[in-house]
Amino acid sequence: MAINRRTFLKAAGLTTLAGVAGHAAMELLAPGALEASGAPKVGEYPEALTAKRWAMLIDTEKFTTAQVYQKCIDACHVLHNVPHIPGDQEIKWLWTDSFKHVFPDQQHALVPERIKNQPFMALCNHCDNPPCVRVCPTKATFKRDDGIVMMDMHRCIGCRYCMAGCPYGARSFNFWDPRPFIENIDPYYPTRMKGVVEKCTFCEDRLAKGQLPACVEASEGALIFGDLANEDSEVRRVLRERYSLRRKPSLGTDPHVFYLI
Amino acid sequence: MLEKALQGNKAYWGWIASLLVVIGIGFVFYVYQLQQGLGVTGLNRDVSWGLYIGQLTYMVGIAASAVMLVLPYYLHDHKAFGKLVIFGEFLAVSAVVVCLLFVVVDLGQPQRLMNVILYPTPNSVLFWDMVVLNGYLFLNIIIGWSVLHAVKKGVRPASWVKVLIYVSIPWAVSIHTVTAFLYAGLPGRYFWHDSLLAASFLSGAFAAGPALLLLILMIVQKVSDLKIPKEAIQTMTKIITYAWAINLFMVLLKIFSAYYSQYPAKMAAFDYMFGGYGGEQLMPWMWNFVFLGVVSLALLVIPSTRNNPVTMTIALIMVFVAGWIDKGLTLVIGGFIPNPFKVHTEYWPTIPEVFISVGVYAVGLLILTVLYKVALAVQRESAS
């Protein structure tokens, strides 16, 4: 059947009418239901913490022992249902390692004893130019406008290309079903399934509720979190005053985790 | 034409049956891996790709090498390759199927495979690898099948097939190039981050692929009435010799740029692989690669050993095995060690991983057997 212009216009007009009427009817019967079915809008929650560019500073002078770090790690891992899997198939969002491992290119024979022996915190660097986002074939890992590098665990196919791409070893893969390895499951945060990649998200779930990241809260001032784009923010003030290092700057990933020395 | 694969003698059916058994065993292990997760493999946080992705890498090269028959035959009218081109194309078909299966068995969530197509991501090399591999598969199925159909009917292939054949030549180069870009485009992986990687992939493939094809054809010649023209063998072994020499030269280039510059991160990869610093898992394999590579090159360069069927066969096997050590094992694993923290975490495949891989290869051999059976039957009929 061929459709001429007249029939087409009639059909188009009728469908538009039906659409408008349908919309009106929906608004009458279930107000707000149509809006609710759309994509959620960021910034809907008045209490949410927002920034143009989130960044984290790690004050290594305040972090001197593994115990202090452990509080931050526990806060993070308990809150996000990160499983305890022994061996080299482990999951970790936040952990510590030595200076020579965290900064392999800064290593020399005369590094001060304090630096050499103290643990350094490692986590996702939420890069401005993240290789993991570039290589992901399904957009399961993506960067938000405020700089947080996110994981969509429902989109991830488990190809682990992001793990090959990340030069900071910040990504973990669920080689096993993680649930049996979680001591007490926190019902307020989803657990993951086997076969997907996960990592630190700068606690975007807490930011949305107006809370600082769990590790920052547990650190008693040793971790500073804030908006790098805002000149008056604390992170900017501290970075103006103190010397800081970033991991592997020569790779051009532009990490947004700064180590205050 | 496919019905011709259903006629065969006892040996043929025995071969098919044993392949099916191997596929079945592999499948059982795959179901186990699906249920338990990739934890059943030897992979870990630091070495996140292993045996599976290594086989993908090597088999992409085997697939691409079909162009070493297609190009001389269609562009330079090298008539000796006339009856063999179809076998090259069908080897490419089975090799690409093997590649795609290795991607699937490597996924943590294989049922989400279609996300790659549902959410096309042009910034990911993996997306393009999917595009070029599937494209090459279809090209070779269509070309091989329609050329064979033309042979059966005793007519010349349609002109659109010619167009596809010309398209398939650069396409073959693209599949191995894009696969090399999977690795070469990553920051901080010093062993892979190498502008020559695609070129060295191709040179290795253009040696190992024709070597495998020639070995398979010699077996086919034993069990059927296929006759490989002597001139075809000579041309192929010469191609293998040059490609292999270039491949080994590229290995030396890498070693030079790492050690003369004294660039620590670049040296670390070779220190581990050849010197065993931080672990000895890959060291014996690397030295075997060197031994096989050098000896096979010598056997291929010297005309008397290249033209002697026995020494030539030995050289071909050596090239194939050395190529497998290089691309199928040490390239992928070696790229992850040492890890971003300069820590050496070693990897070795587990039993499920090995059986799943063998099963995938058996699928490839099954497809190859069926396609070759059809091709041989059609060629025999048209000759009589």
XYZ file of N, CA and C in Angstrom, chain A residues 22-250:
687
model
N -3.019 11.593 25.491
C -2.507 10.547 26.384
C -1.681 11.144 27.505
N -0.860 12.110 27.148
C -0.011 12.776 28.140
C -0.887 13.458 29.188
N -1.929 14.175 28.680
C -2.818 14.879 29.597
C -3.513 13.894 30.535
N -3.975 12.786 29.963
C -4.674 11.783 30.763
C -3.756 11.221 31.841
N -2.511 10.938 31.467
C -1.548 10.397 32.425
C -1.318 11.383 33.567
N -1.180 12.672 33.200
C -0.937 13.692 34.217
C -2.110 13.788 35.194
N -3.319 13.572 34.626
C -4.516 13.670 35.447
C -4.615 12.489 36.410
N -4.343 11.292 35.849
C -4.548 10.071 36.643
C -3.375 9.783 37.578
N -2.168 10.005 37.069
C -0.988 9.708 37.895
C 0.001 10.848 37.746
N -0.193 11.933 38.449
C 0.672 13.101 38.249
C 2.139 12.770 38.546
N 3.007 13.244 37.644
C 4.443 13.037 37.858
C 4.955 11.688 37.402
N 4.044 10.795 37.010
C 4.496 9.446 36.642
C 5.360 9.485 35.382
N 5.016 10.378 34.448
C 5.788 10.437 33.200
C 7.207 10.932 33.469
N 7.322 11.942 34.296
C 8.650 12.459 34.636
C 9.465 11.381 35.332
N 8.771 10.639 36.200
C 9.478 9.613 36.961
C 10.032 8.521 36.055
N 9.346 8.319 34.910
C 9.821 7.246 34.029
C 11.036 7.686 33.217
N 11.354 8.990 33.241
C 12.511 9.456 32.485
C 13.801 9.192 33.236
N 14.908 9.646 32.635
C 16.204 9.446 33.282
C 16.286 10.311 34.528
N 16.853 9.801 35.619
C 16.968 10.621 36.826
C 17.903 11.790 36.573
N 17.588 12.913 37.141
C 18.414 14.105 36.907
C 19.378 14.297 38.076
N 20.633 14.553 37.728
C 21.632 14.800 38.761
C 21.343 16.162 39.385
N 21.487 16.265 40.677
C 21.263 17.536 41.344
C 19.847 17.705 41.832
N 19.068 16.651 41.760
C 17.697 16.716 42.237
C 17.637 16.789 43.754
N 18.661 16.250 44.402
C 18.646 16.214 45.853
C 19.343 17.459 46.386
N 18.631 18.280 47.115
C 19.233 19.548 47.539
C 20.428 19.348 48.454
N 20.479 18.225 49.169
C 21.576 18.031 50.109
C 22.841 17.495 49.438
N 22.762 17.107 48.143
C 23.903 16.483 47.481
C 25.102 17.419 47.428
N 26.299 16.847 47.601
C 27.524 17.625 47.447
C 27.881 17.637 45.964
N 28.135 18.800 45.424
C 28.474 18.880 44.002
C 29.785 19.624 43.834
N 30.434 19.365 42.708
C 31.681 20.050 42.393
C 31.855 20.056 40.895
N 32.675 20.957 40.414
C 33.011 20.939 38.986
C 34.054 19.869 38.717
N 34.987 19.700 39.683
C 36.034 18.701 39.502
C 36.477 18.191 40.869
N 36.022 16.994 41.230
C 36.403 16.431 42.512
C 37.864 16.011 42.511
N 38.514 16.165 43.654
C 39.897 15.698 43.792
C 40.136 15.314 45.246
N 41.144 14.477 45.450
C 41.470 14.028 46.798
C 42.945 14.292 47.096
N 43.202 14.786 48.305
C 44.580 14.966 48.742
C 44.855 13.987 49.881
N 46.026 13.356 49.816
C 46.421 12.402 50.862
C 47.589 13.018 51.619
N 47.359 13.363 52.864
C 48.413 13.992 53.665
C 49.299 12.900 54.255
N 50.442 12.679 53.618
C 51.279 11.547 54.038
C 51.977 11.824 55.373
N 51.984 13.082 55.812
C 52.584 13.368 57.126
C 51.652 12.931 58.245
N 50.363 12.925 57.974
C 49.413 12.499 58.994
C 49.193 10.986 58.974
N 49.449 10.393 57.820
C 49.340 8.926 57.715
C 50.725 8.346 57.947
N 50.982 7.832 59.100
C 52.335 7.316 59.322
C 52.348 5.826 59.595
N 51.241 5.289 60.070
C 51.226 3.857 60.374
C 50.116 3.174 59.594
N 50.252 1.879 59.503
C 49.257 1.104 58.781
C 47.904 1.128 59.490
N 47.930 1.310 60.818
C 46.661 1.307 61.567
C 45.751 2.452 61.134
N 46.336 3.636 60.931
C 45.522 4.783 60.539
C 44.865 4.502 59.184
N 45.665 3.943 58.304
C 45.134 3.622 56.986
C 44.014 2.588 57.080
N 44.232 1.634 57.985
C 43.283 0.526 58.061
C 41.868 1.018 58.360
N 41.767 2.101 59.146
C 40.440 2.656 59.452
C 39.746 3.107 58.173
N 40.510 3.767 57.310
C 39.942 4.248 56.038
C 39.540 3.065 55.161
N 40.448 2.077 55.082
C 40.180 0.924 54.215
C 38.940 0.186 54.701
N 38.869 -0.015 56.023
C 37.697 -0.717 56.563
C 36.423 0.069 56.273
N 36.471 1.385 56.492
C 35.284 2.203 56.247
C 34.813 2.016 54.814
N 35.767 2.039 53.880
C 35.423 1.894 52.458
C 34.895 0.503 52.157
N 35.640 -0.502 52.560
C 35.312 -1.868 52.140
C 34.042 -2.398 52.805
N 33.819 -1.995 54.077
C 32.598 -2.459 54.755
C 31.373 -1.820 54.114
N 31.488 -0.531 53.865
C 30.354 0.211 53.320
C 29.975 -0.265 51.913
N 30.978 -0.662 51.131
C 30.694 -1.019 49.746
C 30.671 -2.520 49.509
N 30.553 -3.297 50.571
C 30.474 -4.748 50.422
C 31.625 -5.305 49.582
N 32.836 -4.812 49.847
C 34.002 -5.330 49.117
C 34.424 -6.641 49.786
N 34.444 -7.742 49.037
C 34.720 -9.048 49.646
C 36.184 -9.232 50.044
N 36.421 -10.076 51.007
C 37.787 -10.461 51.398
C 38.137 -11.757 50.685
N 38.805 -11.676 49.566
C 39.189 -12.887 48.846
C 40.696 -13.031 48.971
N 41.166 -14.132 49.564
C 42.612 -14.280 49.722
C 43.291 -14.569 48.369
N 44.582 -14.255 48.310
C 45.342 -14.609 47.113
C 45.358 -13.515 46.067
N 45.811 -13.880 44.856
C 46.021 -12.857 43.832
C 44.765 -12.581 42.987
N 43.619 -13.161 43.374
C 42.366 -12.840 42.681
C 41.491 -11.943 43.558
N 42.161 -11.143 44.407
C 41.453 -10.342 45.403
C 40.758 -9.124 44.770
N 39.854 -8.538 45.570
C 39.175 -7.299 45.201
C 39.644 -6.234 46.171
N 40.040 -5.068 45.685
C 40.356 -3.973 46.612
C 40.072 -2.632 45.958
N 39.445 -1.766 46.724
C 39.155 -0.422 46.236
C 40.181 0.562 46.788
N 40.616 0.265 48.013
C 41.512 1.153 48.730
C 42.505 0.253 49.436
N 43.802 0.510 49.267
C 44.788 -0.345 49.930
C 46.081 0.437 50.104
N 47.054 -0.171 50.748
C 48.328 0.527 50.915
C 49.459 -0.296 50.322
N 50.505 0.426 49.934
C 51.709 -0.224 49.431
C 52.883 0.703 49.752
N 54.095 0.216 49.519
C 55.274 1.006 49.866
C 55.483 2.140 48.854
N 56.300 3.103 49.241
C 56.614 4.229 48.346
C 57.175 3.741 47.023
N 58.036 2.732 47.090
C 58.718 2.296 45.867
C 57.743 1.613 44.902
N 56.655 1.054 45.439
C 55.673 0.441 44.538
C 54.641 1.444 44.029
N 54.254 2.377 44.905
C 53.242 3.350 44.485
C 53.856 4.378 43.537
N 55.131 4.731 43.781
C 55.830 5.689 42.915
C 57.081 5.033 42.334
N 56.925 4.040 41.450
C 58.105 3.293 40.992
C 59.141 4.177 40.291
N 58.700 5.287 39.688
C 59.650 6.131 38.961
C 60.356 7.143 39.867
N 59.875 7.310 41.109
C 60.464 8.281 42.034
C 61.468 7.622 42.963
N 61.702 6.356 42.708
C 62.497 5.551 43.617
C 63.980 5.866 43.442
N 64.695 6.164 44.552
C 66.155 6.217 44.479
C 66.746 5.759 45.809
N 68.052 5.609 45.851
C 68.682 4.966 47.008
C 68.572 5.810 48.270
N 68.420 7.127 48.126
C 68.500 8.001 49.297
C 67.136 8.563 49.715
N 66.078 7.862 49.365
C 64.758 8.261 49.841
C 64.769 8.224 51.372
N 64.291 9.299 52.036
C 64.330 9.315 53.509
C 63.657 8.093 54.119
N 64.200 7.686 55.270
C 63.695 6.474 55.930
C 62.191 6.550 56.173
N 61.740 7.756 56.597
C 60.320 7.905 56.915
C 59.465 7.533 55.693
N 59.848 8.087 54.552
C 59.088 7.837 53.329
C 59.214 6.370 52.923
N 60.451 5.860 53.041
C 60.724 4.505 52.567
C 59.891 3.474 53.326
N 59.717 3.706 54.634
C 59.074 2.684 55.460
C 57.585 2.898 55.669
N 57.100 4.089 55.322
C 55.687 4.310 55.635
C 54.794 3.822 54.492
N 53.623 3.326 54.833
C 52.728 2.865 53.773
C 52.083 4.040 53.035
N 51.807 3.849 51.764
C 51.119 4.854 50.963
C 49.780 4.304 50.498
N 48.778 5.173 50.512
C 47.454 4.707 50.127
C 47.340 4.690 48.603
N 46.689 3.656 48.080
C 46.478 3.568 46.639
C 44.995 3.381 46.366
N 44.528 4.045 45.324
C 43.121 3.923 44.937
C 43.002 4.390 43.495
N 41.787 4.355 42.963
C 41.557 4.866 41.608
C 41.891 6.344 41.602
N 42.601 6.801 40.555
C 43.049 8.185 40.494
C 42.052 9.134 39.841
N 40.932 8.608 39.400
C 39.902 9.429 38.751
C 40.540 10.432 37.791
N 41.248 9.875 36.816
C 42.034 10.650 35.863
C 41.151 11.544 34.999
N 41.760 12.623 34.521
C 41.061 13.458 33.555
C 41.057 12.819 32.170
N 42.071 12.005 31.919
C 42.209 11.356 30.613
C 42.334 9.857 30.863
N 41.269 9.240 31.354
C 41.399 7.863 31.853
C 41.491 6.820 30.736
N 42.571 6.032 30.710
C 42.700 4.982 29.684
C 41.596 3.933 29.799
N 41.116 3.688 31.012
C 40.088 2.661 31.187
C 38.814 3.043 30.443
N 38.469 4.335 30.468
C 37.272 4.808 29.764
C 37.492 4.709 28.262
N 38.713 5.048 27.847
C 39.020 5.026 26.419
C 38.896 3.615 25.847
N 39.329 2.594 26.585
C 39.383 1.250 25.997
C 38.093 0.452 26.185
N 37.232 0.849 27.111
C 36.027 0.040 27.395
C 35.140 -0.064 26.161
N 34.807 -1.295 25.726
C 34.031 -1.445 24.489
C 32.526 -1.278 24.674
N 32.046 -1.081 25.899
C 30.594 -0.985 26.086
C 30.183 0.270 26.857
N 31.103 1.168 27.099
C 30.854 2.362 27.919
C 30.435 1.980 29.344
N 30.793 0.774 29.784
C 30.474 0.357 31.144
C 31.292 1.175 32.136
N 32.447 1.646 31.717
C 33.195 2.565 32.559
C 33.203 3.913 31.852
N 32.876 4.961 32.613
C 32.694 6.281 31.998
C 33.067 7.361 32.996
N 33.303 8.557 32.473
C 33.685 9.664 33.352
C 32.532 10.638 33.461
N 32.191 10.996 34.714
C 31.117 11.970 34.899
C 31.656 13.393 34.688
N 30.749 14.343 34.562
C 31.161 15.738 34.354
C 31.988 16.266 35.526
N 31.751 15.713 36.724
C 32.517 16.204 37.874
C 33.814 15.416 38.075
N 34.219 14.616 37.062
C 35.524 13.964 37.077
C 35.544 12.578 37.685
N 34.436 12.133 38.268
C 34.436 10.802 38.872
C 34.360 9.743 37.774
N 35.287 8.789 37.816
C 35.272 7.689 36.847
C 34.416 6.570 37.434
N 33.377 6.219 36.702
C 32.345 5.323 37.235
C 32.337 3.972 36.541
N 31.720 3.023 37.213
C 31.529 1.687 36.644
C 30.035 1.380 36.616
N 29.551 0.923 35.470
C 28.188 0.403 35.406
C 28.310 -1.112 35.408
N 28.068 -1.703 36.573
C 28.294 -3.148 36.688
C 27.237 -3.968 35.966
N 26.180 -3.335 35.512
C 25.170 -4.064 34.734
C 25.501 -4.050 33.252
N 26.408 -3.168 32.861
C 26.774 -3.025 31.460
C 28.043 -3.812 31.148
N 28.865 -4.014 32.185
C 30.196 -4.613 32.014
C 30.095 -6.050 31.493
N 30.885 -6.344 30.431
C 30.875 -7.702 29.896
C 32.033 -8.541 30.466
N 32.870 -7.916 31.266
C 33.970 -8.666 31.886
C 35.118 -8.973 30.943
N 35.405 -8.066 29.992
C 36.516 -8.334 29.065
C 37.862 -7.994 29.696
N 37.846 -7.164 30.768
C 39.033 -6.810 31.541
C 40.041 -5.970 30.751
N 39.550 -5.337 29.674
C 40.437 -4.453 28.908
C 40.823 -3.249 29.768
N 39.884 -2.788 30.626
C 40.188 -1.636 31.488
C 41.314 -1.961 32.459
N 41.419 -3.230 32.855
C 42.492 -3.612 33.772
C 43.844 -3.542 33.074
N 43.838 -3.932 31.790
C 45.076 -3.819 31.017
C 45.406 -2.348 30.789
N 44.362 -1.523 30.650
C 44.578 -0.114 30.351
C 45.018 0.706 31.550
N 44.563 0.352 32.739
C 44.855 1.175 33.919
C 46.317 1.040 34.334
N 47.081 2.139 34.321
C 48.491 2.035 34.717
C 48.703 2.112 36.229
N 47.611 2.102 36.985
C 47.720 2.206 38.446
C 47.249 0.939 39.149
N 46.858 -0.078 38.400
C 46.394 -1.323 39.008
C 45.217 -1.107 39.934
N 44.342 -0.163 39.587
C 43.292 0.234 40.519
C 41.989 -0.530 40.316
N 41.975 -1.453 39.359
C 40.712 -2.133 39.061
C 40.749 -3.588 39.506
N 39.627 -4.046 40.004
C 39.522 -5.437 40.446
C 38.470 -6.155 39.616
N 38.697 -7.430 39.398
C 37.741 -8.238 38.644
C 37.165 -9.305 39.570
N 35.863 -9.518 39.459
C 35.228 -10.551 40.273
C 35.438 -11.917 39.623
N 36.568 -12.526 39.955
C 36.845 -13.867 39.426
C 35.841 -14.874 39.965
N 35.344 -14.620 41.195
C 34.367 -15.497 41.838
C 33.126 -14.688 42.186
N 32.057 -15.390 42.572
C 30.902 -14.717 43.151
C 31.355 -14.102 44.472
N 31.265 -12.773 44.610
C 31.850 -12.142 45.803
C 31.044 -12.358 47.077
N 29.764 -12.704 46.964
C 28.894 -12.666 48.149
C 29.344 -13.578 49.289
N 29.772 -14.820 49.012
C 30.224 -15.659 50.136
C 31.451 -15.103 50.856
N 32.142 -14.137 50.259
C 33.361 -13.596 50.865
C 33.112 -12.295 51.622
N 31.835 -11.902 51.760
C 31.519 -10.676 52.505
C 31.002 -11.091 53.881
N 31.659 -10.580 54.937
C 31.282 -10.993 56.295
C 29.860 -10.553 56.639
N 29.623 -9.250 56.606
C 28.281 -8.738 56.882
C 27.849 -7.884 55.708
N 26.861 -8.346 54.974
C 26.430 -7.599 53.793
C 25.659 -6.357 54.231
N 26.109 -5.193 53.733
C 25.399 -3.955 54.006
C 24.234 -3.859 53.018
N 22.985 -3.876 53.530
C 21.844 -3.906 52.599
C 21.664 -2.596 51.834
N 22.368 -1.526 52.256
C 22.170 -0.234 51.594
C 23.083 -0.030 50.391
N 23.953 -0.976 50.116
C 24.803 -0.853 48.930
C 24.780 -2.190 48.191
N 24.617 -2.147 46.855
C 24.502 -3.427 46.133
C 25.782 -4.249 46.179
N 25.632 -5.563 46.256
C 26.784 -6.442 46.077
C 26.943 -6.659 44.579
N 28.086 -7.199 44.183
C 28.309 -7.418 42.756
C 28.130 -8.893 42.410
N 28.079 -9.143 41.118
C 28.020 -10.525 40.643
C 29.407 -10.918 40.127
N 29.598 -12.192 39.897
C 30.881 -12.632 39.322
C 31.010 -12.122 37.882
N 32.262 -11.981 37.447
C 32.490 -11.652 36.046
C 32.420 -10.187 35.674
N 32.395 -9.271 36.656
C 32.429 -7.846 36.325
C 33.587 -7.170 37.049
N 33.968 -6.004 36.532
C 35.072 -5.237 37.105
C 34.502 -4.192 38.050
N 35.232 -3.886 39.119
C 34.784 -2.831 40.029
C 35.970 -2.049 40.547
N 35.671 -0.909 41.201
C 36.744 -0.037 41.705
C 36.155 1.070 42.564
N 37.041 1.894 43.122
C 36.643 3.058 43.908
C 35.852 4.034 43.045
N 34.785 4.611 43.636
C 33.966 5.571 42.885
C 33.937 6.939 43.566
N 34.937 7.223 44.393
C 34.944 8.469 45.187
C 33.654 8.577 46.001
N 33.036 7.452 46.327
C 31.792 7.421 47.114
C 30.705 8.300 46.504
N 30.497 8.176 45.206
C 29.470 9.021 44.583
C 28.110 8.792 45.237
N 27.890 7.598 45.796
C 26.625 7.310 46.474
C 26.478 8.165 47.729
N 27.583 8.418 48.424
C 27.523 9.253 49.634
C 27.452 10.730 49.271
N 28.179 11.135 48.244
C 28.132 12.530 47.816
C 26.691 12.931 47.488
N 25.956 12.013 46.849
C 24.574 12.301 46.479
C 23.707 12.530 47.707
N 24.132 11.978 48.852
C 23.354 12.151 50.081
C 23.929 13.265 50.951
N 24.893 13.998 50.409
C 25.470 15.096 51.171
C 26.567 14.680 52.126
N 27.108 13.473 51.946
C 28.172 12.997 52.846
C 29.504 12.967 52.116
N 30.587 13.120 52.851
C 31.918 12.998 52.265
C 32.230 11.513 52.058
N 33.207 11.203 51.197
C 33.588 9.801 51.025
C 33.925 9.143 52.362
N 33.649 7.847 52.453
C 33.802 7.129 53.717
C 35.231 7.201 54.242
N 36.221 7.083 53.357
C 37.615 7.109 53.808
C 37.982 8.491 54.336
N 37.456 9.532 53.685
C 37.749 10.895 54.122
C 37.199 11.109 55.526
N 35.979 10.628 55.735
C 35.347 10.786 57.040
C 36.133 10.040 58.125
N 36.626 8.841 57.786
C 37.333 8.020 58.771
C 38.766 8.493 59.007
N 39.277 9.356 58.144
C 40.717 9.669 58.173
C 41.103 10.714 59.220
N 40.143 11.322 59.867
C 40.388 12.359 60.868
C 41.262 13.470 60.308
N 40.933 13.937 59.137
C 41.620 15.091 58.568
C 42.834 14.780 57.730
N 43.211 13.514 57.626
C 44.388 13.175 56.830
C 44.070 13.100 55.341
N 42.815 12.947 55.025
C 42.392 12.981 53.621
C 41.549 14.234 53.424
N 41.833 14.968 52.362
C 41.076 16.188 52.078
C 40.402 16.003 50.719
N 39.124 16.314 50.680
C 38.350 16.063 49.474
C 37.640 17.354 49.100
N 37.659 17.704 47.838
C 36.970 18.943 47.478
C 37.011 19.247 45.995
N 36.566 20.458 45.685
C 36.402 20.884 44.295
C 37.672 21.579 43.818
N 38.373 20.951 42.908
C 39.630 21.511 42.419
C 39.379 22.726 41.519
N 38.157 22.813 40.973
C 37.854 23.920 40.069
C 37.541 25.201 40.837
N 37.258 25.060 42.120
C 36.906 26.218 42.924
C 38.161 26.768 43.612
N 38.531 28.013 43.278
C 39.788 28.575 43.782
C 39.788 28.729 45.296
N 38.612 28.866 45.890
C 38.527 29.093 47.329
C 38.421 27.795 48.125
N 38.445 26.663 47.441
C 38.241 25.404 48.158
C 39.477 25.035 48.968
N 39.270 24.145 49.933
C 40.383 23.747 50.784
C 41.450 23.004 49.979
N 41.009 22.164 49.043
C 42.002 21.414 48.256
C 42.923 22.362 47.494
N 42.356 23.440 46.963
C 43.194 24.395 46.232
C 44.140 25.126 47.182
N 43.606 25.497 48.366
C 44.436 26.206 49.331
C 45.635 25.337 49.739
N 45.357 24.079 50.058
C 46.436 23.199 50.509
C 47.445 22.945 49.385
N 46.952 22.753 48.180
C 47.874 22.489 47.067
C 48.752 23.708 46.773
N 48.240 24.919 47.092
C 49.069 26.123 46.927
C 50.196 26.150 47.954
N 49.916 25.608 49.142
C 50.859 25.751 50.245
C 51.863 24.608 50.354
N 51.468 23.408 49.906
C 52.348 22.269 50.156
C 52.769 21.581 48.865
N 53.903 20.878 48.943
C 54.389 20.150 47.769
C 53.618 18.840 47.621
N 53.267 18.494 46.410
C 52.489 17.274 46.213
C 53.025 16.463 45.039
N 52.766 15.169 45.095
C 53.165 14.243 44.025
C 51.914 13.602 43.450
N 51.985 13.245 42.180
C 50.930 12.422 41.603
C 51.583 11.179 41.017
N 50.801 10.118 40.902
C 51.386 8.880 40.396
C 51.530 8.932 38.876
N 52.723 8.568 38.390
C 53.018 8.433 36.960
C 52.487 9.591 36.099
N 52.854 10.817 36.417
C 52.335 11.938 35.630
C 52.764 11.887 34.164
N 53.896 11.212 33.894
C 54.409 11.207 32.516
C 53.501 10.456 31.556
